Coordinates of C-alpha atoms in Angstrom, one line a residue:
X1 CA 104.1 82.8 93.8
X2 CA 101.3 83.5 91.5
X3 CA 101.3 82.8 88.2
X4 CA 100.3 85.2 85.9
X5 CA 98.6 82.8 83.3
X6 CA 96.6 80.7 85.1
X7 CA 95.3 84.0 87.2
X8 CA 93.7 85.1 84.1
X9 CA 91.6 81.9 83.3
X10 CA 89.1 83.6 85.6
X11 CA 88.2 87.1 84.0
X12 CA 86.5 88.7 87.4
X13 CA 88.6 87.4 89.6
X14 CA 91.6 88.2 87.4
X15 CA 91.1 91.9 88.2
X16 CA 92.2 91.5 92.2
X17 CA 95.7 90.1 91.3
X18 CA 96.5 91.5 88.5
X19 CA 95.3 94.8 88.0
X20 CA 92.3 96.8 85.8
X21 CA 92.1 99.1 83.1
X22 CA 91.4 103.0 83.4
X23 CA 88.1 103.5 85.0
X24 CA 86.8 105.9 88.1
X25 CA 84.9 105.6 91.1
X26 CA 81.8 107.4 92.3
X27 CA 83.2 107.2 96.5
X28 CA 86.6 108.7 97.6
X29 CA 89.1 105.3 97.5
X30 CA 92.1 103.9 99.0
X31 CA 94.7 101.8 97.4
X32 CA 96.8 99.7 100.1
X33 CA 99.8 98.0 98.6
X34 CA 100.1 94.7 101.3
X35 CA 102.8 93.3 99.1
X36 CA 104.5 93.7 95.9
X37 CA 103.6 96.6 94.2
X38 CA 101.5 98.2 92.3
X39 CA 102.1 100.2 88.9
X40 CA 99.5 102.9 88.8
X41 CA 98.6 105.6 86.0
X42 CA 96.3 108.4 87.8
X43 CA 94.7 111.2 86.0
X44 CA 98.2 110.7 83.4
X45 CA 100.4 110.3 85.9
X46 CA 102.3 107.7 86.6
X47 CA 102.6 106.3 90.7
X48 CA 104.2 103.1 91.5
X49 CA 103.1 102.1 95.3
X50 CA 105.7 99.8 97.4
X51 CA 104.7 98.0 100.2
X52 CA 102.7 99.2 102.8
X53 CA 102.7 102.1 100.9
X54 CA 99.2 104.2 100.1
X55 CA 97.3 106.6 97.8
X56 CA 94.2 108.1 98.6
X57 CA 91.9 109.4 95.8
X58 CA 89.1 111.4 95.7
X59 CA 85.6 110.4 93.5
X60 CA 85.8 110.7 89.7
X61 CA 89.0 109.9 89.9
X62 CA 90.3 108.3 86.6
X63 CA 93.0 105.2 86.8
X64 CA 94.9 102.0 86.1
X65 CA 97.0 99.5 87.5
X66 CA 98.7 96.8 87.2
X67 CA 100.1 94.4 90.0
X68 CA 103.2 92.3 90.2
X69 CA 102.8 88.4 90.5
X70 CA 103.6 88.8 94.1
X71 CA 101.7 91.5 94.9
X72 CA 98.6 91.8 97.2
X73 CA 96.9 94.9 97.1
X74 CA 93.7 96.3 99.2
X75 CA 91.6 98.9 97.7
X76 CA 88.4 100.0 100.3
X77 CA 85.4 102.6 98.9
X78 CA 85.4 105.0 101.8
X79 CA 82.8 107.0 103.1
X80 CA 81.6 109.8 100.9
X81 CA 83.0 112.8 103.4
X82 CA 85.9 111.0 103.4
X83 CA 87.8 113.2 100.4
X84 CA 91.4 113.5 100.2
X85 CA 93.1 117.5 100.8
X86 CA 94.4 116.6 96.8
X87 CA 92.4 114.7 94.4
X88 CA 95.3 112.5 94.2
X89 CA 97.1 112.0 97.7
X90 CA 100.0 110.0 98.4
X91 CA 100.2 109.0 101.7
X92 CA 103.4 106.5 102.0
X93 CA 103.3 104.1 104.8
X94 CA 101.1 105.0 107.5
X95 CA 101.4 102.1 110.4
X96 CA 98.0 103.0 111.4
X97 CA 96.6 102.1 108.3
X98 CA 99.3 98.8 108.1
X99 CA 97.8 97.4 111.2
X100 CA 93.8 98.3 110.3
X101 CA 93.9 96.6 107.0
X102 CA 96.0 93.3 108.4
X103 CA 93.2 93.5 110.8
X104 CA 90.6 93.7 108.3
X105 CA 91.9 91.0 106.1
X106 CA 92.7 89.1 109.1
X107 CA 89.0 89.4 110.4
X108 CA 87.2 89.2 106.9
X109 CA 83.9 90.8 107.2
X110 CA 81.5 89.9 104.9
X111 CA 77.8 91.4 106.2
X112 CA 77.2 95.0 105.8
X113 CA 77.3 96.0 109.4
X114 CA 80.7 94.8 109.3
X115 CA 82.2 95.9 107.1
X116 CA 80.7 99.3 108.1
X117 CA 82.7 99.2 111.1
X118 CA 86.1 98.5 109.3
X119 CA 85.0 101.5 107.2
X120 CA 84.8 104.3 109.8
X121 CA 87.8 102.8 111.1
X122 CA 89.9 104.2 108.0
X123 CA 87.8 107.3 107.7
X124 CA 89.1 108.4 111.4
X125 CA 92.6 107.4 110.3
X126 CA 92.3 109.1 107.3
X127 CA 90.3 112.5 108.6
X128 CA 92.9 113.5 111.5
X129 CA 95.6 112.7 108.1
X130 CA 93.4 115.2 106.6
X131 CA 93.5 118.2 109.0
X132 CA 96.2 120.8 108.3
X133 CA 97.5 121.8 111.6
X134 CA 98.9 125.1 109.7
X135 CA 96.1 126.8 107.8
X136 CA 97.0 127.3 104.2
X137 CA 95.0 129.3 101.1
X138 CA 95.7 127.6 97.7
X139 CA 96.2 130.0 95.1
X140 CA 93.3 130.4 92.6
X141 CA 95.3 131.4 89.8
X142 CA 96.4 128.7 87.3
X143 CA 100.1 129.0 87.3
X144 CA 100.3 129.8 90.5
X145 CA 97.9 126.6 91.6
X146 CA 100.5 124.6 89.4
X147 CA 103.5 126.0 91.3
X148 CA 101.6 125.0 94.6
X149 CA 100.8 121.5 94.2
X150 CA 104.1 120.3 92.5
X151 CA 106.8 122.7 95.1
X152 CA 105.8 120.3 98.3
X153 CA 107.3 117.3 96.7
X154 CA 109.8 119.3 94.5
X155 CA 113.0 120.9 95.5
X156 CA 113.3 122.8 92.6
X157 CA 113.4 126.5 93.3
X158 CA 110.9 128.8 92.6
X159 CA 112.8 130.6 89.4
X160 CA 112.8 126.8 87.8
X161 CA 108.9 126.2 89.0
X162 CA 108.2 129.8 87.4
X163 CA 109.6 128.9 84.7
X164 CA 107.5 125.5 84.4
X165 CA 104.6 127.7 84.9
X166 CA 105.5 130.0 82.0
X167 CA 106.2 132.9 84.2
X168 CA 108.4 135.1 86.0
X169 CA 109.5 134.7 89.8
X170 CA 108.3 137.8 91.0
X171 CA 104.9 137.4 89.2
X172 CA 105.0 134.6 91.2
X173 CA 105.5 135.5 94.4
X174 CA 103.5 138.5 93.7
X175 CA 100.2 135.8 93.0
X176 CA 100.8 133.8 96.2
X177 CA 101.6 137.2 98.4
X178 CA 98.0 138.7 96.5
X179 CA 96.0 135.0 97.0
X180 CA 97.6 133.4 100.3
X181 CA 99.4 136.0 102.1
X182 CA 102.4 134.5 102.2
X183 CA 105.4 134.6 100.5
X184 CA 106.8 131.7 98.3
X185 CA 109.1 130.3 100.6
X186 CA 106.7 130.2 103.6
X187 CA 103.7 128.7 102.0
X188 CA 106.1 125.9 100.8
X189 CA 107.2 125.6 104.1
X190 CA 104.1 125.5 105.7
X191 CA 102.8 123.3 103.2
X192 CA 105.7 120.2 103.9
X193 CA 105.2 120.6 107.7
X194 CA 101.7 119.7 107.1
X195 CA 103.0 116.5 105.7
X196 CA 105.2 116.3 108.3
X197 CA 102.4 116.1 110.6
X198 CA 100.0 114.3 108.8
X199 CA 103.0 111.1 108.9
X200 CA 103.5 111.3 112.3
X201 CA 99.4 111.8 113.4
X202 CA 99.8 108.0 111.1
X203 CA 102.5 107.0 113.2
X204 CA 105.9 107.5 111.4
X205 CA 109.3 108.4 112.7
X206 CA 110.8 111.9 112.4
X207 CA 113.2 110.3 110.0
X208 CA 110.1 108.9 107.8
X209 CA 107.7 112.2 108.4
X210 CA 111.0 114.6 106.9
X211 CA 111.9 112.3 104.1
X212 CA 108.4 112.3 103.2
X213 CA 107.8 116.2 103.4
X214 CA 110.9 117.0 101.5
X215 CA 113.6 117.5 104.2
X216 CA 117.2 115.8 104.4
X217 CA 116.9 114.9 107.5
X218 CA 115.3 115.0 110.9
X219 CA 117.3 118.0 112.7
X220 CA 116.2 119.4 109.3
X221 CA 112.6 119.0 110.0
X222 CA 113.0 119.6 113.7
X223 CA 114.1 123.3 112.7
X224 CA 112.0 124.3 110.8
X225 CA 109.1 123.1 113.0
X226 CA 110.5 125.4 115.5
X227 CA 110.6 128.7 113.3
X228 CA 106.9 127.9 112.3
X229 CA 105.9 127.6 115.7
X230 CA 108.7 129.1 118.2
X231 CA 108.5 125.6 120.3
X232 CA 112.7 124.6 121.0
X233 CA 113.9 122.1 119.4
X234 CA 114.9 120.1 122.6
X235 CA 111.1 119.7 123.3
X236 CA 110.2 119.1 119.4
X237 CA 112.8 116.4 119.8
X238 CA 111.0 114.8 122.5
X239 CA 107.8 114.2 121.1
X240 CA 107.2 116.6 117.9
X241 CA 103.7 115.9 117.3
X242 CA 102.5 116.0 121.0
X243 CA 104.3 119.7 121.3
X244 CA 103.0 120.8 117.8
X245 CA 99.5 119.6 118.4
X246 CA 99.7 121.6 121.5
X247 CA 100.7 124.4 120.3
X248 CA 98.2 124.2 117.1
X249 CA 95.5 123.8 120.4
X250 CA 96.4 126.9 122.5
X251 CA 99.3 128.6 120.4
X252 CA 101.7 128.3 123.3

């Protein structure tokens, strides 16, 4: 194990085991927690990273973090077009990305052409992550922006998020009818199956991709796939991201 105090005797090397202070970055960034984890504070908020487990950030992005004693953690500049669908994104693990940085650290480029290659390497990982395979508006107005971005993750229902928001329901679902053209519930939904999708295009289970997009279980994702997209469940259950990407490809 590391030890903390003798890690610090070394001021700018210190900052790869142990963490830095609040500072931003100019190119879209990814933090890869190998092992341990990592105790982050983004934009305010704070995001504690297992292992394996990853956040994507967009430029400008203000944070912190600290590491465990144990911890190992990989954080690439990407490629300028490389920006995340959310300034801050949390990806979870994404075996795709596991197995590029092992490689990465395994290899250890050091020139510029090297490390070049490793680079677009994440960038395709990242961009087909990036690509909604059900189109959504976001909602221009504030509240209704708000309601957006935390309802994915949250299973608090839209009176409670209204609420958050300071106000009403039906103002609510007024603003997202008015700006997206959907209703409440269906933006929400489409919005988690693009998670769904986005884990299994990184090579999750179904289990992993409907924890991740806020369902209780697989059948639970499964089904709703099949109302977005009318495909049965028996062939969803098959391969779900081949018959989705199908269907996303020639709506059948």
């Amino acid at each position: 194990m590391l030890r903390a105090d003798l890690l610090s005797v070394v001021p700018e090397n210190a900052v790869r085991f142990l963490g830095h202070e609040t500072h931003s970055h100019e190119y879209p960034h990814l933090i890869h927690v190998v092992s341990g984890a990592a105790d982050l504070v983004v934009e305010g908020r704070p995001i504690r990273l297992g292992p394996k487990e990853n956040l994507w950030l967009a430029p400008n992005v203000e944070h912190s973090a600290r590491y465990t004693q144990e911890s190992v953690v990989f954080g690439p500049f990407l490629s300028p077009q490389t920006i995340p669908p959310n300034p801050i994104q949390l990806l979870g693990i994404v075996p795709d990305l596991t197995r590029l940085v092992a490689t990465i650290l395994g290899a250890g480029p050091r020139t510029r052409e090297e490390v070049h290659v490793f680079r677009v390497a994440i960038d395709e990982v990242l961009s087909t992550m990036r690509l909604d395979c059900f189109p959504l508006l976001t909602p221009a107005h504030p509240a209704a922006r708000a309601v957006a971005q935390a309802c994915i993750a949250s299973s608090s229902t839209l009176n409670e998020l209204a609420a958050l928001a300071g106000t009403s329901p039906r103002h609510m679902q007024r603003l997202f009818r008015d700006e997206t053209g959907l209703s409440f519930t269906s933006w929400r939904a489409r919005a988690r199956l693009n998670v769904a999708v986005a884990r299994l295009r990184g090579g999750t289970s179904l289990q992993a991709a409907a924890t991740a997009s806020g369902y209780a279980s697989r059948a639970g994702l499964l089904k709703a796939l099949s109302r977005e997209t009318g495909i049965e469940r028996d062939e969803l259950s098959r391969d779900a991201l081949g018959a989705v990407e199908r269907w996303a490809t020639t709506g059948a």
